[in-house]
XYZ file of C-alpha atoms in Angstrom:
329
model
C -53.883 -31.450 76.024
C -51.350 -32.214 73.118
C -51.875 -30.922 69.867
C -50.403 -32.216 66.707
C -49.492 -29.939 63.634
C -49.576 -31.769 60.561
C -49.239 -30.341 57.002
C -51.402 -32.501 54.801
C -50.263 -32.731 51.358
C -52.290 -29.985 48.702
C -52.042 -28.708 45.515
C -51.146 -25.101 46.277
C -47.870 -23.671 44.686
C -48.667 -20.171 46.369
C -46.124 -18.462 48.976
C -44.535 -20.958 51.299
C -45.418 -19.487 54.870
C -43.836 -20.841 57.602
C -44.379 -19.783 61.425
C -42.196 -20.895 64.233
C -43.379 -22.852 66.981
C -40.858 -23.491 70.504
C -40.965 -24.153 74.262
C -43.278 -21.109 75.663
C -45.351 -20.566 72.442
C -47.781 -17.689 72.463
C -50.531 -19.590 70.909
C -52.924 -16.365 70.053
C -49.979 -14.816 67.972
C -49.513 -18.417 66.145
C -53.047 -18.605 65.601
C -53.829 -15.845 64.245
C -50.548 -16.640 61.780
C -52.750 -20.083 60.980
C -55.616 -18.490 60.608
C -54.752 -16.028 57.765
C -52.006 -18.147 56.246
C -52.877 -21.619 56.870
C -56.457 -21.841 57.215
C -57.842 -23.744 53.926
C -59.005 -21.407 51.492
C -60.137 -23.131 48.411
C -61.900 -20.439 47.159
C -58.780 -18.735 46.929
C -57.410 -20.688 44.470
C -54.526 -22.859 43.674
C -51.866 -19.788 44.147
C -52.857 -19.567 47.794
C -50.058 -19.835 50.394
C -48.453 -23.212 51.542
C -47.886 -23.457 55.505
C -45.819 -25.403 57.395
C -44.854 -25.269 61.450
C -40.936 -25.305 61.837
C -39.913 -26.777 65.372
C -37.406 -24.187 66.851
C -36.546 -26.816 69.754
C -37.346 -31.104 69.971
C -40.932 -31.770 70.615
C -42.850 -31.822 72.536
C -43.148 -27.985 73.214
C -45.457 -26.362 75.618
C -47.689 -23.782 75.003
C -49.443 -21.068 76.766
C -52.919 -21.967 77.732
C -51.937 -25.697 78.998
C -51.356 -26.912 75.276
C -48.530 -29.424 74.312
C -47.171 -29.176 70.666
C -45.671 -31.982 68.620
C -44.052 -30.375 65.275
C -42.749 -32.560 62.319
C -40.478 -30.220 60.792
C -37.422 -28.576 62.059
C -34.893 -25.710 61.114
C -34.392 -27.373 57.926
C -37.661 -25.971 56.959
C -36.932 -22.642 57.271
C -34.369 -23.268 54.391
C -37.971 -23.454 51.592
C -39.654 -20.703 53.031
C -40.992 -17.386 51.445
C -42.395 -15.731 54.843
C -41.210 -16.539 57.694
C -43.877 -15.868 60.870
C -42.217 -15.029 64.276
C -45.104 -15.286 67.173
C -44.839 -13.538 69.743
C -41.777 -14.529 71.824
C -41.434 -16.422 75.217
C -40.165 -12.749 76.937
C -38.414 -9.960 75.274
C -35.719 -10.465 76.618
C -34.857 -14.758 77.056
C -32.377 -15.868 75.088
C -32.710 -16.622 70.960
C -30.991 -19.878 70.119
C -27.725 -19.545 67.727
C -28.905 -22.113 65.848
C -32.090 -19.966 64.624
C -30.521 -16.829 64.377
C -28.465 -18.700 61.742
C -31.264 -20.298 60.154
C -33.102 -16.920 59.788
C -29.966 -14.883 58.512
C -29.682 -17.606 55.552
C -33.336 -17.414 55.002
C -33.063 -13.389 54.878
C -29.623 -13.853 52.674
C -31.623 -15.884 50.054
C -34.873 -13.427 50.022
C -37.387 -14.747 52.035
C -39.599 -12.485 53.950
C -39.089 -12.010 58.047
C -42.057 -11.294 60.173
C -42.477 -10.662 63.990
C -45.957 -10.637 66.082
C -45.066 -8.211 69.286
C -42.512 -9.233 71.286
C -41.268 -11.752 68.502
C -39.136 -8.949 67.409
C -36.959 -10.222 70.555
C -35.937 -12.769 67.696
C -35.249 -10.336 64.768
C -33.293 -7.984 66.817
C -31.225 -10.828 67.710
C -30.422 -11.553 64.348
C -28.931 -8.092 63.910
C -31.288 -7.842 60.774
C -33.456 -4.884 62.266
C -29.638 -3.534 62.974
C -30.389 0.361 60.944
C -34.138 -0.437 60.010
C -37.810 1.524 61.541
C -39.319 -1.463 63.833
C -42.378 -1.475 65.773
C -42.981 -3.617 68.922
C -46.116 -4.082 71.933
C -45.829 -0.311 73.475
C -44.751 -1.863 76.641
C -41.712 -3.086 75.598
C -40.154 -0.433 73.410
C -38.204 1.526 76.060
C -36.967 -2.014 77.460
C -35.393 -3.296 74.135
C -34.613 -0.084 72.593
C -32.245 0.128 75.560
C -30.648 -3.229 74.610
C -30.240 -2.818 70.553
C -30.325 1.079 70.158
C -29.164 0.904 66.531
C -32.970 0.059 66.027
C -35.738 2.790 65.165
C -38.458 1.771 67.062
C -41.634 3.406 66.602
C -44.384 3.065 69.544
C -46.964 4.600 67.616
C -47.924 2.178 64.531
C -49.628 -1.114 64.375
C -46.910 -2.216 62.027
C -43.901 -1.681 60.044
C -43.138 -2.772 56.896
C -39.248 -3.018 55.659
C -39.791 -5.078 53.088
C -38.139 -8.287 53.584
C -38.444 -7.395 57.219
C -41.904 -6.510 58.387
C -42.617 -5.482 62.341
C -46.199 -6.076 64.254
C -47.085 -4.095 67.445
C -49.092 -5.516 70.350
C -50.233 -9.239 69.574
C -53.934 -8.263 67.812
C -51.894 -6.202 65.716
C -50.249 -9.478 64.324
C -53.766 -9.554 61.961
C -53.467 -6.063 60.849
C -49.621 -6.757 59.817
C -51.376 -10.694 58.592
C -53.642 -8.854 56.342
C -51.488 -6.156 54.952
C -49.416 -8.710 53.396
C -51.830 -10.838 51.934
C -52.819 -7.447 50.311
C -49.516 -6.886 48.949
C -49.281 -10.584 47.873
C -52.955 -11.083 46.000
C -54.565 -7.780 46.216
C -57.641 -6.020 48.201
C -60.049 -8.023 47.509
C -58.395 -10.919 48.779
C -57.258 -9.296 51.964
C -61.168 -8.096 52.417
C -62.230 -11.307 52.050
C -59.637 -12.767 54.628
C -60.746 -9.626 57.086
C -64.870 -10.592 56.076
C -63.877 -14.123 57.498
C -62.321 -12.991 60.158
C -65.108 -10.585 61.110
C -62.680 -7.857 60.853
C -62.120 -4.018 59.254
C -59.693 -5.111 56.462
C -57.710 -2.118 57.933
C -57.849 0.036 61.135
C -57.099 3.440 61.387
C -54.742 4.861 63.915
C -52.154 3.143 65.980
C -50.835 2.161 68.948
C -51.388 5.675 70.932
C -54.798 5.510 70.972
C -54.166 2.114 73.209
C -52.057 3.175 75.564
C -53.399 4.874 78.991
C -50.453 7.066 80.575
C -52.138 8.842 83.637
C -49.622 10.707 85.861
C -48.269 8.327 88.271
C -49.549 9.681 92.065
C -45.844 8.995 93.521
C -44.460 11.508 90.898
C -46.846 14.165 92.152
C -45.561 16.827 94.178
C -47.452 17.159 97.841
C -48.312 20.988 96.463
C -49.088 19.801 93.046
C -51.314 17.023 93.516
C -54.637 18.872 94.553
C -54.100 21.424 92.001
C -54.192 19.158 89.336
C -57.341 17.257 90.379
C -58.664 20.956 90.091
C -57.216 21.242 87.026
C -58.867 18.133 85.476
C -61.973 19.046 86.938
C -62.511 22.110 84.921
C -60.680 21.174 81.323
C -63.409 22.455 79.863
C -62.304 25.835 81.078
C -59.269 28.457 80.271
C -56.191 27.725 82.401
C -53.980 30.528 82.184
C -50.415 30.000 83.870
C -50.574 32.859 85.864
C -53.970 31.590 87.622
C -52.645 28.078 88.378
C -49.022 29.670 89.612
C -51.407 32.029 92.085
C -53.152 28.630 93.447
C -50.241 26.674 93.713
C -49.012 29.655 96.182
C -45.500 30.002 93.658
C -44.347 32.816 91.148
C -44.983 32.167 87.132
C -41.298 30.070 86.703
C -41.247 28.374 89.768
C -44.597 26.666 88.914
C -43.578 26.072 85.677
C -40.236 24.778 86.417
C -41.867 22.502 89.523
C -44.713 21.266 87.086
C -42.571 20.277 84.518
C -40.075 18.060 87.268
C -43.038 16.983 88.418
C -44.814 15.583 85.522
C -42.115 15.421 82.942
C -44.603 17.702 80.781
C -45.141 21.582 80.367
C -48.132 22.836 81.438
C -49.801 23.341 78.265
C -49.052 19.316 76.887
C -50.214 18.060 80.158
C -53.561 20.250 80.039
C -53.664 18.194 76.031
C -52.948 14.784 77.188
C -55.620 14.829 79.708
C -58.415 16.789 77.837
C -57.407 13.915 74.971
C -57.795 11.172 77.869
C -61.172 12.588 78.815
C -62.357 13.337 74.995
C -61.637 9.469 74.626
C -63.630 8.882 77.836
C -66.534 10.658 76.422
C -66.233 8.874 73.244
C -65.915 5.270 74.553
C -69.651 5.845 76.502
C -72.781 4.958 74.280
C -74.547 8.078 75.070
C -72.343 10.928 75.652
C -73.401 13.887 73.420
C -72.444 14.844 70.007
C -68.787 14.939 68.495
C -69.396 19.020 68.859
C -70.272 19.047 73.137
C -67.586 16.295 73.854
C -64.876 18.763 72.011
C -66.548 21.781 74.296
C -66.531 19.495 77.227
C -62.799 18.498 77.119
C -61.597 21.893 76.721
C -60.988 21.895 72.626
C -63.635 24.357 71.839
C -64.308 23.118 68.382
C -64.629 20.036 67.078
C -61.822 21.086 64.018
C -59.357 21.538 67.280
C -60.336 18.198 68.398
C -59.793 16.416 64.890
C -56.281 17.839 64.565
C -55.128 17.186 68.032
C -56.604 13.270 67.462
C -54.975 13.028 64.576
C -51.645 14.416 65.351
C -51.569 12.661 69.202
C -53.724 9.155 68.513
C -53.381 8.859 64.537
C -57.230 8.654 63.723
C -60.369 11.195 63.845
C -62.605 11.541 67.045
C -65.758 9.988 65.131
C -63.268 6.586 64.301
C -62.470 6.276 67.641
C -65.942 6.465 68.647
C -66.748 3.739 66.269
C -63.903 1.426 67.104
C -64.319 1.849 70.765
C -67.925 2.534 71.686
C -69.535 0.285 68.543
């Protein structure tokens, strides 16, 4: 299927937006760029955004989900934009043409806005314009491309980042939290909410990234001693688990179990007993029926439901009765 982007000619004089399209386009990421920027909006106004598509490569380009693209502008464009929308590259870590890193450091030079939808930061760290600045990314590629630029501060636990003239999306459905959050700074809250309302979405989600990511103890990293203690362990979190009690059943003195749990798991005992009575808390909270806020906190070993708040909100970045909205609702 081939799919032609066309600007038609309007009458709005708002923000020019212009996203990127190339060989390998993630088409969710440049959607949801189309559908907050580039989605006609008359009720909006004439000081809505302009959009235009800006042809990284010669046409036709593929895209992911069997699409082909056909773009009628190229680099050039790039040279009238406000915003400039990076989707989500085609892998962290392919190459970024010189041609567009060029394109994108004169953009930047003249004031124009940079913005990257998950692993579109690939592009902005090529640039060498994230060189110094906080940057957010998918969680699953942090560790890779910190390794490659680490003069970036990359932070793994926000939807977004926002530089400025360089603004940073996490995983790809964080694009339309980072979408939304500047058409709030651009025209105000009521016309973000009404982008969100359209979009059947919270105008803005609480939390980030954290409460996404599952990180259960790989079984290969668990010691042959270890490993039936701890499925002991997480069968009684709602219990006290003194040191001393889990060094008698693991058959080892107080600092040999500690020092073996912590090689082990890369975790003391005590953050290891948190992480998993916060993976089973979220359990509990992602089931329709599963008690009130004040039994899960007892069940998962908190005691109190004010322990339970601060440890969400410290570890995941929202409350225990958000989570069970966002995830259960």
């Amino acid at each position: 299927m081939t799919v032609s982007v066309k600007i038609m000619p309007n009458a709005l004089r708002g923000p020019h937006v212009v996203v990127l399209a190339y060989d390998g386009l993630c088409t969710f990421e440049f959607g949801i760029a189309y559908e907050v920027f580039g989605l006609p909006r008359p009720e909006m106004g004439e000081g809505w955004y302009r959009y235009s598509v800006c042809g990284v490569e010669p046409g036709p380009l593929r895209a992911a989900g069997g699409l082909t693209v056909s773009v009628d502008h190229g680099l050039d464009v790039l040279e009238k934009a406000d915003l400039i929308v990076v989707p989500g590259w085609r892998s962290i870590d392919a190459e970024v043409p010189g041609a567009l890193i060029d394109a994108l450091c004169a953009a930047h030079q003249r004031g124009a806005r940079i913005m990257s939808l998950c692993s579109g930061v690939a592009v902005l760290a090529a640039t060498g314009l994230l060189r110094h600045r906080r940057a957010t990314t998918h969680w699953r590629y942090v560790a890779s491309i910190s390794k490659c630029y680490p003069d970036i501060n990359f932070d793994a636990d926000v939807l977004y980042m926002d530089e400025g003239p360089i603004l940073t999306a996490a995983g790809s459905a964080a694009g339309i939290d980072l979408c939304l959050h500047v058409v709030r700074g651009d025209f105000g809250a009521e016309a973000a909410n009404s982008v969100a309302r359209r979009l059947v979405l919270p105008p803005h989600r609480e939390g980030g990234q954290a409460q996404f990511i599952q990180a259960p103890v790989p079984l290969e990293r668990e010691g042959i001693r270890l490993s039936p203690l701890m499925d002991w362990m997480r069968q009684r979190l709602d219990e006290e688990q003194p040191i001393s009690l889990l060094a008698a059943k693991a058959g080892m003195s107080h600092r040999t179990f500690q020092r073996r749990f912590e090689s082990t798991t890369g975790l003391s005992v005590g953050e290891w007993l948190l992480k998993e009575r916060l993976r089973h808390a979220r359990e509990l909270l992602e089931k329709e029926i599963s008690g009130s806020l004040d039994d899960i906190a007892v069940a998962s070993g908190f005691g109190t439901l004010a322990t339970m708040r601060h440890h969400f909100r410290k570890r995941l970045g929202t409350s225990p009765r958000a989570y069970r909205k966002t995830f259960a609702g």
